[in-house]
Amino acid sequence: MRIIVGVTGATGVEMSYYLLKALRSTKDCEIHLVVSQGALTTWQLESRIPLQDLYDLADYVYKETNLSAVISSGSYMTDGMIVMPCSMKTLAGIVSGYAENLIQRAADVCLKENRKVVLVPREMPLGRIHLKNLNMAAEYGCAIVPPMLTFYNGASTLEDQIHHVVGKVLLQFGLSYDKFVAWKGDVVS
């Protein structure tokens, strides 16, 4: 499996670290990472994890300005892309086809090649323009997986909540995650 991960400047950048750890534990998963300039700034403000630890989990790391990277071409086969977190600026670029950086270009390529694109939008509250853009992204084939709080899984820490979101994202690619607690529900007999 070959997955592109874009990390943008929205709050919650540390979720991407957990995502890459989960992908790294997946057998035969090649990770292509793009971290935006905004994400670099947000990482410094929000995380105590050294940024190099994130980079070390990826097989390939690209600058967002590198529009000649292999992942900017549809002829380079991937299984899709995850943008986690996805800023509203990046969302707007994706839905308008304005591929000004490698994250937006890679998403554009995945969409045109009918590959999976999973967006993890981080904004609250969502304005009308955000909702319109999220709806358009869904119409274009993106899976929208906002990092919503979940209580049915017994999560008692922030890390438990992050594991849940990562698990929901990975389910979009048919991947299981050992730290994800699925809804058990009632068994009807």
Short mmCIF file of C-alpha atoms in Angstrom, two decimals, residues 17-139:
data_model
loop_
_atom_site.label_atom_id
_atom_site.label_comp_id
_atom_site.label_asym_id
_atom_site.label_seq_id
_atom_site.Cartn_x
_atom_site.Cartn_y
_atom_site.Cartn_z
CA TYR A 17 1.96 11.77 14.30
CA TYR A 18 -0.44 9.10 15.59
CA LEU A 19 -1.66 8.49 12.05
CA LEU A 20 1.86 7.90 10.76
CA LYS A 21 2.65 5.59 13.70
CA ALA A 22 -0.45 3.55 12.80
CA LEU A 23 0.45 3.48 9.10
CA ARG A 24 4.04 2.50 9.97
CA SER A 25 2.68 -0.50 11.91
CA THR A 26 0.70 -1.57 8.84
CA LYS A 27 2.46 -4.27 6.84
CA ASP A 28 3.94 -3.04 3.55
CA CYS A 29 2.70 0.54 3.78
CA GLU A 30 4.79 3.19 2.04
CA ILE A 31 4.19 6.67 3.47
CA HIS A 32 4.67 9.88 1.47
CA LEU A 33 4.51 12.93 3.78
CA VAL A 34 3.97 16.59 2.96
CA VAL A 35 3.94 19.11 5.82
CA SER A 36 2.77 22.63 5.00
CA GLN A 37 4.51 25.77 6.22
CA GLY A 38 1.43 26.50 8.32
CA ALA A 39 1.68 23.06 9.89
CA LEU A 40 5.30 23.72 10.82
CA THR A 41 4.23 26.85 12.68
CA THR A 42 1.30 25.09 14.36
CA TRP A 43 3.54 22.15 15.33
CA GLN A 44 5.85 24.54 17.18
CA LEU A 45 2.88 26.04 19.04
CA GLU A 46 1.02 22.83 19.88
CA SER A 47 3.33 19.85 20.15
CA ARG A 48 6.12 18.72 22.43
CA ILE A 49 6.96 15.88 20.03
CA PRO A 50 10.02 16.77 17.95
CA LEU A 51 9.00 17.33 14.33
CA GLN A 52 11.82 15.01 13.27
CA ASP A 53 9.93 12.15 14.97
CA LEU A 54 7.09 12.74 12.50
CA TYR A 55 9.49 12.84 9.55
CA ASP A 56 11.20 9.64 10.72
CA LEU A 57 7.92 7.73 10.41
CA ALA A 58 7.61 8.53 6.69
CA ASP A 59 9.38 6.80 3.84
CA TYR A 60 9.46 10.01 1.80
CA VAL A 61 9.13 13.63 2.94
CA TYR A 62 8.45 16.48 0.51
CA LYS A 63 8.35 20.24 0.84
CA GLU A 64 4.95 21.67 0.00
CA THR A 65 6.61 23.81 -2.69
CA ASN A 66 7.94 20.75 -4.55
CA LEU A 67 5.41 20.51 -7.36
CA SER A 68 7.73 18.20 -9.31
CA ALA A 69 7.54 15.46 -6.64
CA VAL A 70 6.44 12.03 -7.89
CA ILE A 71 3.15 12.31 -5.99
CA SER A 72 2.19 15.31 -8.16
CA SER A 73 1.64 12.99 -11.14
CA GLY A 74 -1.22 10.62 -11.78
CA SER A 75 1.18 8.18 -13.41
CA TYR A 76 2.69 7.53 -9.96
CA MET A 77 0.38 4.94 -8.43
CA THR A 78 -0.85 5.46 -4.88
CA ASP A 79 -3.78 4.09 -2.93
CA GLY A 80 -4.87 7.58 -1.97
CA MET A 81 -4.32 10.44 0.39
CA ILE A 82 -5.15 11.58 3.90
CA VAL A 83 -5.10 15.26 4.87
CA MET A 84 -4.91 15.37 8.67
CA PRO A 85 -5.64 17.95 9.88
CA CYS A 86 -7.19 19.69 6.91
CA SER A 87 -7.31 23.47 7.17
CA MET A 88 -10.19 25.34 5.59
CA LYS A 89 -7.68 27.01 3.23
CA THR A 90 -6.53 23.60 1.98
CA LEU A 91 -10.13 22.42 1.69
CA ALA A 92 -10.98 25.48 -0.42
CA GLY A 93 -7.99 24.82 -2.66
CA ILE A 94 -8.93 21.17 -3.13
CA VAL A 95 -12.57 21.80 -4.02
CA SER A 96 -11.71 24.62 -6.42
CA GLY A 97 -8.90 22.71 -8.12
CA TYR A 98 -6.45 25.45 -7.13
CA ALA A 99 -3.37 23.27 -6.64
CA GLU A 100 -0.92 25.95 -5.48
CA ASN A 101 1.12 23.56 -3.33
CA LEU A 102 1.98 19.86 -3.23
CA ILE A 103 -0.75 18.94 -0.74
CA GLN A 104 -3.44 20.43 -2.94
CA ARG A 105 -1.85 19.04 -6.12
CA ALA A 106 -1.56 15.52 -4.68
CA ALA A 107 -5.23 15.64 -3.61
CA ASP A 108 -6.17 16.92 -7.08
CA VAL A 109 -4.26 14.03 -8.68
CA CYS A 110 -5.91 11.46 -6.41
CA LEU A 111 -9.36 12.82 -7.24
CA LYS A 112 -8.77 12.89 -10.99
CA GLU A 113 -7.41 9.33 -10.85
CA ASN A 114 -10.40 8.15 -8.73
CA ARG A 115 -8.26 7.38 -5.72
CA LYS A 116 -9.40 7.71 -2.11
CA VAL A 117 -9.01 11.14 -0.48
CA VAL A 118 -9.78 11.42 3.22
CA LEU A 119 -10.07 14.88 4.74
CA VAL A 120 -9.95 15.44 8.51
CA PRO A 121 -11.24 19.02 8.77
CA ARG A 122 -10.38 21.07 11.84
CA GLU A 123 -12.47 24.17 12.36
CA MET A 124 -15.14 25.10 14.86
CA PRO A 125 -17.70 26.40 14.42
CA LEU A 126 -18.08 25.64 10.75
CA GLY A 127 -19.27 28.60 8.72
CA ARG A 128 -21.50 28.42 5.66
CA ILE A 129 -18.54 28.59 3.28
CA HIS A 130 -16.81 25.75 5.17
CA LEU A 131 -19.96 23.64 5.02
CA LYS A 132 -20.39 24.39 1.31
CA ASN A 133 -16.79 23.39 0.63
CA LEU A 134 -17.09 20.21 2.71
CA ASN A 135 -20.24 19.29 0.82
CA MET A 136 -18.48 19.92 -2.50
CA ALA A 137 -15.52 17.79 -1.38
CA ALA A 138 -17.92 14.95 -0.54
CA GLU A 139 -19.62 15.34 -3.93
#
